[in-house]
Structures are given as C-alpha cells and as structure tokens.
PDB file of C-alpha atoms in Angstrom:
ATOM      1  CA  UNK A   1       0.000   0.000   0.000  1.00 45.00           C
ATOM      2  CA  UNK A   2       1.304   3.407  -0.996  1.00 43.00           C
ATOM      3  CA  UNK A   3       0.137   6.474   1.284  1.00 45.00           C
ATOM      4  CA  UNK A   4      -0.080   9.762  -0.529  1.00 48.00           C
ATOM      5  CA  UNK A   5       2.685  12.580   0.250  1.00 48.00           C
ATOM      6  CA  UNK A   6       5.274   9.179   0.620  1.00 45.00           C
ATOM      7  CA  UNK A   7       7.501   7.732  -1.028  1.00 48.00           C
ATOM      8  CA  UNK A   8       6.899   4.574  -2.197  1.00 48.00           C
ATOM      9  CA  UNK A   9       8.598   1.581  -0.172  1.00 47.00           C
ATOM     10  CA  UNK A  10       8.704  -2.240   0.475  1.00 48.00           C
ATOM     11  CA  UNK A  11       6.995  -3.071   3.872  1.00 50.00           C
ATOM     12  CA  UNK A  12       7.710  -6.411   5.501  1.00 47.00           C
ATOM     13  CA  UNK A  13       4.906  -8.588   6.412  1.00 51.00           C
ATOM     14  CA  UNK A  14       4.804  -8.793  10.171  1.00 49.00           C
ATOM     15  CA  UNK A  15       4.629 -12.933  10.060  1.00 50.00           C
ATOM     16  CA  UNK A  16       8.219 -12.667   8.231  1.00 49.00           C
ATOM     17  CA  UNK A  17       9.697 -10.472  10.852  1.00 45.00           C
ATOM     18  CA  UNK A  18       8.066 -12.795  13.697  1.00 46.00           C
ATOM     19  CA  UNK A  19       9.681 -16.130  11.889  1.00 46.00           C
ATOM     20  CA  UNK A  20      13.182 -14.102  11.690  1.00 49.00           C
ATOM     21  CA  UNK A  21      13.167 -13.715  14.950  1.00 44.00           C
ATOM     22  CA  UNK A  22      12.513 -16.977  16.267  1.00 48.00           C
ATOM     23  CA  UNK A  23      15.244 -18.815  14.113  1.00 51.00           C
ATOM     24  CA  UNK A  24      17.969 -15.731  15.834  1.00 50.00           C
ATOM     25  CA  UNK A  25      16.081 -16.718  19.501  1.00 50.00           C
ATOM     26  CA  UNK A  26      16.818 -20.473  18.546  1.00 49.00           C
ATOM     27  CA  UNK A  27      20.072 -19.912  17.320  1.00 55.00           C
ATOM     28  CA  UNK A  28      21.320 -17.737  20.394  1.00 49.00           C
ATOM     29  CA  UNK A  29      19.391 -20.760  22.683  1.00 46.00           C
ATOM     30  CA  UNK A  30      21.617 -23.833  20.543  1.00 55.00           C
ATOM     31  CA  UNK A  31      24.877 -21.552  21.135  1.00 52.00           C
ATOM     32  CA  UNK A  32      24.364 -21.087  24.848  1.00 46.00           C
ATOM     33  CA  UNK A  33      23.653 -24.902  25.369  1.00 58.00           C
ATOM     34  CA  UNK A  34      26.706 -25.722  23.574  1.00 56.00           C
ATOM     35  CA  UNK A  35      29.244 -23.546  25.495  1.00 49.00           C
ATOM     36  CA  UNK A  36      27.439 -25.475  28.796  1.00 52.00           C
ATOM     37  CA  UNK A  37      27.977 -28.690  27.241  1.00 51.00           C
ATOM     38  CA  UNK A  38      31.737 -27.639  26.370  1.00 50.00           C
ATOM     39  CA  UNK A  39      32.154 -26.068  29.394  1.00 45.00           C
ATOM     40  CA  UNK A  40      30.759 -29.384  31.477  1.00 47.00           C
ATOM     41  CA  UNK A  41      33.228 -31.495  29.639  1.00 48.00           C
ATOM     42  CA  UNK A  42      36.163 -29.564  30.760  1.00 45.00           C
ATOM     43  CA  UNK A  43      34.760 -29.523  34.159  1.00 43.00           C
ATOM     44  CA  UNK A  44      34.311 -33.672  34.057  1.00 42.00           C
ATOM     45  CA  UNK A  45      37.845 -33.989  33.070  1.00 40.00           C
ATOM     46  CA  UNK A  46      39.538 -32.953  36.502  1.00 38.00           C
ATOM     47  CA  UNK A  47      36.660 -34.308  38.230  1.00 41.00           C
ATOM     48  CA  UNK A  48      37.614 -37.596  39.832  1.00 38.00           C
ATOM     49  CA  UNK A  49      35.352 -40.852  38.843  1.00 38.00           C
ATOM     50  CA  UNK A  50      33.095 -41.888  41.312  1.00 42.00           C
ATOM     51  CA  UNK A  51      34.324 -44.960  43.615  1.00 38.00           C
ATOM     52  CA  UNK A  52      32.988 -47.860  42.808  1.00 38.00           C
ATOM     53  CA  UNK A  53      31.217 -49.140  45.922  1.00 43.00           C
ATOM     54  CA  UNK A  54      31.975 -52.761  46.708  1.00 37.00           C
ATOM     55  CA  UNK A  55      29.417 -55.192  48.094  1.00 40.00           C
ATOM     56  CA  UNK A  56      29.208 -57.020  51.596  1.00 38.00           C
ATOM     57  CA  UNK A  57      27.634 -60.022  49.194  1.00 39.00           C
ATOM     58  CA  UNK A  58      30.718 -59.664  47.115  1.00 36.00           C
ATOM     59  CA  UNK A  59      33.050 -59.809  50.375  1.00 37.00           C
ATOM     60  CA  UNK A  60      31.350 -62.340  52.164  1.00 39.00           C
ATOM     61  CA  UNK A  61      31.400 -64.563  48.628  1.00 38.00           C
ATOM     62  CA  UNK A  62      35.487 -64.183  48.746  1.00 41.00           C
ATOM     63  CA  UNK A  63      36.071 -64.835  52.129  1.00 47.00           C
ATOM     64  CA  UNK A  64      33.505 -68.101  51.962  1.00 46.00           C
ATOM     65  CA  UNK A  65      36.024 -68.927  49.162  1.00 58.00           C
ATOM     66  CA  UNK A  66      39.091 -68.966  51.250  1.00 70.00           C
ATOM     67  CA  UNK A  67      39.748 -72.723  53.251  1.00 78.00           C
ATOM     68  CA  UNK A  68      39.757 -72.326  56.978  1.00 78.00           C
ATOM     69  CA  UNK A  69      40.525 -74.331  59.957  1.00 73.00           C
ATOM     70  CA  UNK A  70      36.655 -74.785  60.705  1.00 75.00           C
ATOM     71  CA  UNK A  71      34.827 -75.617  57.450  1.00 71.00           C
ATOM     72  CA  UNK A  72      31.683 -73.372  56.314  1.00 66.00           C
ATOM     73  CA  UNK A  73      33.653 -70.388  58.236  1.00 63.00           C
ATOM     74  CA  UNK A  74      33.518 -66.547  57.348  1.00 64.00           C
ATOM     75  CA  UNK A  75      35.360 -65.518  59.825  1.00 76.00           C
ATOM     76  CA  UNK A  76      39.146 -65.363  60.255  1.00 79.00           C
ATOM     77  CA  UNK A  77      41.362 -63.032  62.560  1.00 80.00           C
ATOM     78  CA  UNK A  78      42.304 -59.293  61.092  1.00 82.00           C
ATOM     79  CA  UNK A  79      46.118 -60.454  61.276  1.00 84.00           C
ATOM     80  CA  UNK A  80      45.718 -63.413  59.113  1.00 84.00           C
ATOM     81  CA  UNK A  81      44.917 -62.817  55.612  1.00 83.00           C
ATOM     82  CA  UNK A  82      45.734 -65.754  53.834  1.00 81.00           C
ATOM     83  CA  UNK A  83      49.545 -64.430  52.844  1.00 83.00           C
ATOM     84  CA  UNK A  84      51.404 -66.694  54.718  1.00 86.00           C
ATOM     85  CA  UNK A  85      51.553 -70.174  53.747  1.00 87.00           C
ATOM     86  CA  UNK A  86      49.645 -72.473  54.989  1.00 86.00           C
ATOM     87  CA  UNK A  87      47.382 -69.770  56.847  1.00 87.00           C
ATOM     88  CA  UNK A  88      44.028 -70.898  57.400  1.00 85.00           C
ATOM     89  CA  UNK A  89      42.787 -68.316  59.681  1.00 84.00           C
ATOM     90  CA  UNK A  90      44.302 -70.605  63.113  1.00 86.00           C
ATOM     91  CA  UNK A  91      44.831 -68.117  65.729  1.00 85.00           C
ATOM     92  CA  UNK A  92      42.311 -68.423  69.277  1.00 82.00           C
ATOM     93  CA  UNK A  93      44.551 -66.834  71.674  1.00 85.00           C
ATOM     94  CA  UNK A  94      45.593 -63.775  69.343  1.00 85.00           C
ATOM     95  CA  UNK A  95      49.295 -64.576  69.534  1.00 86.00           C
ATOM     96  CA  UNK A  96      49.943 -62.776  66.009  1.00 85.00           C
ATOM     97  CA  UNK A  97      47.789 -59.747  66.348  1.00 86.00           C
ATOM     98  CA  UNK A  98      51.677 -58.103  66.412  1.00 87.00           C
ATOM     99  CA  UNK A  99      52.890 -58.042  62.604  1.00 85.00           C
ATOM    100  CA  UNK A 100      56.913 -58.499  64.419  1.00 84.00           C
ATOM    101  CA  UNK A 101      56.086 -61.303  66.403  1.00 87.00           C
ATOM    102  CA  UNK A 102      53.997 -62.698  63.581  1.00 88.00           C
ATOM    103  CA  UNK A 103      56.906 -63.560  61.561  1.00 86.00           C
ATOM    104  CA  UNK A 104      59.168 -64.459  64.969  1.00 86.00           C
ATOM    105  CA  UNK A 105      56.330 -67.258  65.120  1.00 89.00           C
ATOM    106  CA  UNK A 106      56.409 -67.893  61.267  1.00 88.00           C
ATOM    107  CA  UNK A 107      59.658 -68.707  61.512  1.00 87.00           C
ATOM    108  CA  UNK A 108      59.571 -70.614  65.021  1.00 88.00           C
ATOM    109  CA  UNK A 109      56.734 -72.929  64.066  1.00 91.00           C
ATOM    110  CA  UNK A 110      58.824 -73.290  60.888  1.00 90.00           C
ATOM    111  CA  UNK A 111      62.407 -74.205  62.358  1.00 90.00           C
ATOM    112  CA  UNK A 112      60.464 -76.871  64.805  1.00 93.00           C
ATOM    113  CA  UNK A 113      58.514 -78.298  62.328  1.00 94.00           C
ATOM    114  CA  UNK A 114      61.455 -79.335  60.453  1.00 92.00           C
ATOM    115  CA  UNK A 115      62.648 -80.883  63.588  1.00 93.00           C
ATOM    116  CA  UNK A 116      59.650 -82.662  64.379  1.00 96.00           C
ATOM    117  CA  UNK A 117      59.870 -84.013  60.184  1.00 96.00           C
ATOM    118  CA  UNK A 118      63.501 -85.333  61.068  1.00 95.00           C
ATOM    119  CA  UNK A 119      62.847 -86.902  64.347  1.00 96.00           C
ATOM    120  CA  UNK A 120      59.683 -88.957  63.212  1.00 96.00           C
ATOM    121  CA  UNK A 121      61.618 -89.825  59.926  1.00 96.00           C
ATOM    122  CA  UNK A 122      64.612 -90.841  62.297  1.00 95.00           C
ATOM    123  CA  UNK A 123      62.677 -92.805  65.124  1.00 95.00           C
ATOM    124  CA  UNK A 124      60.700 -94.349  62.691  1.00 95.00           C
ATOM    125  CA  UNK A 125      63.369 -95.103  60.561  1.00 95.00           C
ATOM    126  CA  UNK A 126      65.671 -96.642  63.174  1.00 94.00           C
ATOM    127  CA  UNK A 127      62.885 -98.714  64.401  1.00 94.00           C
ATOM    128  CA  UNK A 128      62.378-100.617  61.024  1.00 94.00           C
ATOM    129  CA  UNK A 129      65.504-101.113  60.392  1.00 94.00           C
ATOM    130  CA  UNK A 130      66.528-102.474  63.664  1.00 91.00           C
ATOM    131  CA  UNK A 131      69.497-100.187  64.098  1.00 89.00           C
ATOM    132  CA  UNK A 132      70.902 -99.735  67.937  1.00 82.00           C
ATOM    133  CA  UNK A 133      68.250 -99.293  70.930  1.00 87.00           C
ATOM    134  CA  UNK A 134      65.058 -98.238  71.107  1.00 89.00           C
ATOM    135  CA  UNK A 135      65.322 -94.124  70.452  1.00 90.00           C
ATOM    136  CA  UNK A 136      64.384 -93.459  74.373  1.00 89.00           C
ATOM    137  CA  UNK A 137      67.457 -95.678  75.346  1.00 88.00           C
ATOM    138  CA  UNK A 138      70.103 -94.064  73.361  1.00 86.00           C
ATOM    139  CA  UNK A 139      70.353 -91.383  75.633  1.00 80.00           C
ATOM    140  CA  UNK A 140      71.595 -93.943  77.840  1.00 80.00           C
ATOM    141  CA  UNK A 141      73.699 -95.659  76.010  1.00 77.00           C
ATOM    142  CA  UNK A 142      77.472 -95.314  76.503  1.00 77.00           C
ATOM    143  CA  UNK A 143      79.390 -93.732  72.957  1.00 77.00           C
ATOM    144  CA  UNK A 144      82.872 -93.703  74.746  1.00 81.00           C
ATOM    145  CA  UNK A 145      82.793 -90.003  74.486  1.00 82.00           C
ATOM    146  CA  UNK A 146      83.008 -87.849  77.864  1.00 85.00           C
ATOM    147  CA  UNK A 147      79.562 -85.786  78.081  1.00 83.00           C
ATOM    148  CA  UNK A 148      81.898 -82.875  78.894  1.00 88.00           C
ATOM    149  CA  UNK A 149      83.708 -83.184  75.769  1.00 89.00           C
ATOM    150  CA  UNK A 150      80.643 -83.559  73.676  1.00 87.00           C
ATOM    151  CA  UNK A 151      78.876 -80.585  75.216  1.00 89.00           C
ATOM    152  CA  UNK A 152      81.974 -78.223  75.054  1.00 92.00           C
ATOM    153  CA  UNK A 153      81.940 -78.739  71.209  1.00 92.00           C
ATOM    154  CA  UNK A 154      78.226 -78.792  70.719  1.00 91.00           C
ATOM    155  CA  UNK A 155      77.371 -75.974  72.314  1.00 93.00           C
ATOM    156  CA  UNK A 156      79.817 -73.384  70.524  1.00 94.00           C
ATOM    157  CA  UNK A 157      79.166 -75.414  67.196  1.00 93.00           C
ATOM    158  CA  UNK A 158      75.099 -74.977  67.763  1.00 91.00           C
ATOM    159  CA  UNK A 159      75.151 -71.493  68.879  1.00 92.00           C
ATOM    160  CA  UNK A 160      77.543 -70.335  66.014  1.00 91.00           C
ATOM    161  CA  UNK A 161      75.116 -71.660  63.486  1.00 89.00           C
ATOM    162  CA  UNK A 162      71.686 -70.824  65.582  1.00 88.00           C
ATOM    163  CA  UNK A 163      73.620 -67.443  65.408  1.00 89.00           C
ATOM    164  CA  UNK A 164      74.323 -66.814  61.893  1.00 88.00           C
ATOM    165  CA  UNK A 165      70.286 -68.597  61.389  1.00 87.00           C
ATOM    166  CA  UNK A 166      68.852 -66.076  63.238  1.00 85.00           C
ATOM    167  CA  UNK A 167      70.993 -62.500  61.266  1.00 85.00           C
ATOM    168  CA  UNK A 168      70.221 -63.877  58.307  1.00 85.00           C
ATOM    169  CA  UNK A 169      66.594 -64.421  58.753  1.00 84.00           C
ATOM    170  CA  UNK A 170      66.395 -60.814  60.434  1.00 83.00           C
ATOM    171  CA  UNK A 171      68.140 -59.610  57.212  1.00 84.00           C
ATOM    172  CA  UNK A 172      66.587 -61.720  54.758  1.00 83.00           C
ATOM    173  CA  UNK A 173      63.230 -62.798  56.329  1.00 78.00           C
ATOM    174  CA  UNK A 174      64.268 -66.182  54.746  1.00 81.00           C
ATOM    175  CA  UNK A 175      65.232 -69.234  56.719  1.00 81.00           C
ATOM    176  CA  UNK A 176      68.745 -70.667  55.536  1.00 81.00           C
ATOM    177  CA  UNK A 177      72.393 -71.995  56.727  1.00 81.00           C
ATOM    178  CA  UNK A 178      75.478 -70.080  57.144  1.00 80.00           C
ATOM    179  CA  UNK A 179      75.487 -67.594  54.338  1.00 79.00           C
ATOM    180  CA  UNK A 180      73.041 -68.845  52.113  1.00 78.00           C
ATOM    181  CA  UNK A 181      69.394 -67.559  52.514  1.00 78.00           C
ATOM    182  CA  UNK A 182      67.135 -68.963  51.317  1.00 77.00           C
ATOM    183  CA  UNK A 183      69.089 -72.286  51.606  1.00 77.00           C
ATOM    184  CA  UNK A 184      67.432 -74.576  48.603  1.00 76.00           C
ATOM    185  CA  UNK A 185      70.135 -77.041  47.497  1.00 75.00           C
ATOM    186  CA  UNK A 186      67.248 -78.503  45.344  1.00 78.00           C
ATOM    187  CA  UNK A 187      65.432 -75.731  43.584  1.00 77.00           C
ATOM    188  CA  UNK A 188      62.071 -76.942  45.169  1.00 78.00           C
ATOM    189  CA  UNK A 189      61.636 -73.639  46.779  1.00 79.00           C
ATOM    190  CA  UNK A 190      58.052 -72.468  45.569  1.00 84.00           C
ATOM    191  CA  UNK A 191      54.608 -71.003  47.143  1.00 83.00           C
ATOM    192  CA  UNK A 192      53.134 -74.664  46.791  1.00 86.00           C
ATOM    193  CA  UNK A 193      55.965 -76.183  48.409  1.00 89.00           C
ATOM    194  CA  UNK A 194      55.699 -73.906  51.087  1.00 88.00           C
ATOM    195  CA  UNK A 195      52.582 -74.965  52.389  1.00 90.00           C
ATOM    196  CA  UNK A 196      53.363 -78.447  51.748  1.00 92.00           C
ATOM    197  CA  UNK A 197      56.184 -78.322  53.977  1.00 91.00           C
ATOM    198  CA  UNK A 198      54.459 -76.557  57.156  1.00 92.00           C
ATOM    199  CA  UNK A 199      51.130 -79.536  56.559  1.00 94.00           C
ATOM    200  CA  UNK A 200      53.919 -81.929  57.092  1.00 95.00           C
ATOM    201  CA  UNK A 201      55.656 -80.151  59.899  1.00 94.00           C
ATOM    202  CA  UNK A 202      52.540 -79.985  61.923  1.00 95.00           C
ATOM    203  CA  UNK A 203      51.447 -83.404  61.170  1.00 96.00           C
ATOM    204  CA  UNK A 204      55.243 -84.566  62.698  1.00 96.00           C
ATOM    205  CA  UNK A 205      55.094 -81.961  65.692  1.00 96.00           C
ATOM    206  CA  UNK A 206      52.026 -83.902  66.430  1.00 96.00           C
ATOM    207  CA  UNK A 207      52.827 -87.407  65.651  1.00 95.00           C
ATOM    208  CA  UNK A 208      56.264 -86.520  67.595  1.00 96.00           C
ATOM    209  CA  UNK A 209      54.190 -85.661  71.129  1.00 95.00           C
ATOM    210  CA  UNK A 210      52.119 -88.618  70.597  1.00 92.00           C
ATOM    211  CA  UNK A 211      55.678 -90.825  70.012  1.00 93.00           C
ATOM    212  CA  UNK A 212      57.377 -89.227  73.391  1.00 92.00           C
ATOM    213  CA  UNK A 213      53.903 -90.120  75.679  1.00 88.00           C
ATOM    214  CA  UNK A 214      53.686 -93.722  74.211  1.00 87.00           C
ATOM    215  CA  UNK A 215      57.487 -94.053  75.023  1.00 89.00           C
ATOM    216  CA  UNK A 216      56.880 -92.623  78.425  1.00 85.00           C
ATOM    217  CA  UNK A 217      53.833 -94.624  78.813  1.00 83.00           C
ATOM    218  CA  UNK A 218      54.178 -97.795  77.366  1.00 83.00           C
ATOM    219  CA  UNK A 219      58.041 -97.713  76.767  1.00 86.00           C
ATOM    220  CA  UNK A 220      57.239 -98.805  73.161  1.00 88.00           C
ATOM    221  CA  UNK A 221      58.119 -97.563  69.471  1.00 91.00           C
ATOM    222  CA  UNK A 222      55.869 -96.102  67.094  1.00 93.00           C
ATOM    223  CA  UNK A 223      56.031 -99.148  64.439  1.00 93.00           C
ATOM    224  CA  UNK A 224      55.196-101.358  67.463  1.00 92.00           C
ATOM    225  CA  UNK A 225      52.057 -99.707  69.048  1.00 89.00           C
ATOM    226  CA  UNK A 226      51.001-100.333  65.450  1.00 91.00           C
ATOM    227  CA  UNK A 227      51.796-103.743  65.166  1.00 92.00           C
ATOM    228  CA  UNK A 228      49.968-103.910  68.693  1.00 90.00           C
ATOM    229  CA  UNK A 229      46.602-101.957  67.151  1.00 90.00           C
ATOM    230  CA  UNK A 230      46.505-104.173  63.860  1.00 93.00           C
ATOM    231  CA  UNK A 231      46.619-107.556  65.493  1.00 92.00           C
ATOM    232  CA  UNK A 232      44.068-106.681  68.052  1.00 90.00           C
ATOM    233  CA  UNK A 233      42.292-103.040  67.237  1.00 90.00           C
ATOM    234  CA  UNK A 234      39.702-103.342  69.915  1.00 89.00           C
ATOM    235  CA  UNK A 235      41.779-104.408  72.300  1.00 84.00           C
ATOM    236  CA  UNK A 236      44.415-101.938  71.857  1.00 84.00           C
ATOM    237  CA  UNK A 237      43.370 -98.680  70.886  1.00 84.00           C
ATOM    238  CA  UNK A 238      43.612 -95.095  72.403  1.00 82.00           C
ATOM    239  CA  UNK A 239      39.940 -95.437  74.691  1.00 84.00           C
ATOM    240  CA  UNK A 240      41.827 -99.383  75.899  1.00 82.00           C
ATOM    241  CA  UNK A 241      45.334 -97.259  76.356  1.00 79.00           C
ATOM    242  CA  UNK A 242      44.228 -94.606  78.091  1.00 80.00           C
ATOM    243  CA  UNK A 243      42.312 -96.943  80.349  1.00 81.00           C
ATOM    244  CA  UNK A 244      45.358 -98.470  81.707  1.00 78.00           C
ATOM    245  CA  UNK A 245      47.717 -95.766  82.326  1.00 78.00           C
ATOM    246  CA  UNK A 246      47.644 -96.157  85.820  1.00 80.00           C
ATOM    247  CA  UNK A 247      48.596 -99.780  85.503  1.00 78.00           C
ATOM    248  CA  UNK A 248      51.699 -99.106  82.706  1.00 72.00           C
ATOM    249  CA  UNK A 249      52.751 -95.933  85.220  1.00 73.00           C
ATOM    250  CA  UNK A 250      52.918 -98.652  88.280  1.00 76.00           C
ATOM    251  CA  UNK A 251      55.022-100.832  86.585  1.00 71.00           C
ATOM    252  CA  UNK A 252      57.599 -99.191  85.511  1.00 66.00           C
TER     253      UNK A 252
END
C-alpha cells in the first residue's frame, strides 16, 4: 500500500519479521547450550570418577572362598589374611595380632617343624631297620665319648650356626644356613611347596608328642604300638590305652 505525500517503499509482512526472529532466539538458545555442554566437559575432566562401591555379598562370597581351619567359616582373625603359607585363619589366643612377632612365630613354628619331620623320619626309621636301641634308650647308652667333651663342642658349634640362622633371617626374612638364605640345594623352593612343607611339619610336631607319651607310657616304638593296634584293634586302641595308664605308670 502506498500512502499519498510518501515515497513509495517495500513493507515487511509482520509474520516474516516474527519467523526471523525466532530462528535468531533459537540460534542464540543452541549456542548457549553448547558452550554449557563444552564447558561441562572440561569440568568432568579434573573431576575424579566416582568410587565404585563394593558389596558385603561380594566380600562375604570371597572370604567363603578362602579354606579355613573350621569348614563353612567366614570368619578369620584381622592379622591373618591368607599371605602366609599355609594360613588358614588358626589363631584363638591372638598370639599374632603383632605383625613383628607374627613372623618371629612364622619362623619358630617353621624351624620346629622341620625338627619334628627329622625326628619322626629318624625314630621311625631306626625302628624298622633295627638299628641300635630303642630311640628313648640311646640317651643312655654309653658312645665312649666324655659328656663334657661332647657338650663343650656342641654348644659353641650350635650357637655359632643358631647365630648366623637367626641375622640372616632378620636380614633376609628367609630361613637358611650359614650364608646362604634362602638355603634350597634342590630348587624346590616355591609357594606350593611352602605350604606343603608346614602340613607336614605340623602333622610330625604332632605325631612326635604322641611318640614321646607312648614311650613314656608304654616304653614302646611307634612301628610297634602299630603292630599292637593291627593284630588286636579293639583291644588296643587309644579309649583301651588310656584306660590303663595307671597300671603301665605302676610298673615301671
């Protein structure tokens, strides 16, 4: 429309200017979102991730997995986590709650369980074999060697090597002889082997208490009381033998 006294010009329909503006509003909206989302993204990268929250099932499912002393047990002491070998959570009186005496008792159990393994294998051996007295007696028994003589080299010899033991386990935390820790002549020194060892050393600590009462009881070998138990099992068995203490005690 062209009003008279004015030039004539090109008017924009009002539904054109209305559209133009809403795509700019749009635009302007899209832009401001985006420099959020940027801005977020920086934001998330010095953000630490979340910690990932573990479980009790999940806890309780890897301690069931771990063999203990008392089957179908979830509970062990804080001290003994299954590192050592042949750990299986053993501990009533608390005795390792100390992480230094731990290992003093690692290493004690240790050193007498390979004692225990050589006496058994020695009494038992001895008593097969039919080689000198019975192992009680041959304390008795005269060597021709004067006791003084004997102890005056044993004890400097013992405590020499109990001596250089005990430095190099403090240095090492390995048991060994003399200078060489861990002493393995064999190459059998492994985690597996480990464990195997301290089953058998408290299996023989064992078997070697029950081998000094029956000697003090019934002044009788190991290989014997067997002998005694196969040819008459309900007549001589630990409920019969304990029985009749009394009556072995009197006569001897």
């Amino acid at each position: 429309e062209v009003l008279p006294g004015f030039p004539h010009t090109h008017r924009t329909p009002p539904s054109t200017k209305m559209a133009a503006l809403t795509t700019t509003s749009l635009t302007a909206v899209s832009a401001v979102r985006g420099a959020r989302s940027a801005f977020a993204g920086s934001r998330a990268a010095f953000v630490a991730a979340p910690a990932m929250k573990v479980s009790s099932r999940a806890s309780l499912t890897v301690k069931a997995q771990r063999e203990l002393w008392i089957k179908d047990s979830t509970v062990a002491p804080a001290h003994l986590d299954g590192t050592l070998p042949g750990d299986f959570g053993f501990d009533p009186l608390g005795l390792g709650a100390d992480p230094q005496r731990l290992k003093y008792y690692q290493e004690a159990e240790l050193m007498n369980a390979r004692w225990a393994m050589m006496a058994v294998a020695g009494i038992t051996a001895t008593e097969v074999l039919g080689i000198g007295p019975a192992w009680y007696d041959v304390g008795a028994a005269d060597f021709d060697f004067p006791p003084l003589a004997l102890l005056a080299i044993q004890f400097p010899v013992m405590g020499i090597l109990e001596l250089k033991r005990i430095r190099g386990w403090l240095d090492t935390g390995k048991s060994g002889v003399v200078d060489q820790f861990p002493w393995d002549p064999m190459g059998m020194n492994s985690d597996g082997m480990a464990v195997k060892e301290i089953k058998n050393g408290r299996l023989a600590m064992i078997a070697f208490v029950g081998i000094v009462v029956q000697a003090i009881v019934y002044r009788e070998g190991p290989v014997a009381a067997l002998k005694d138990h196969v040819t008459d099992p309900f007549g001589c068995n630990m409920a019969s033998n304990i029985m009749s203490i009394p009556e072995h005690l009197a006569s001897l």
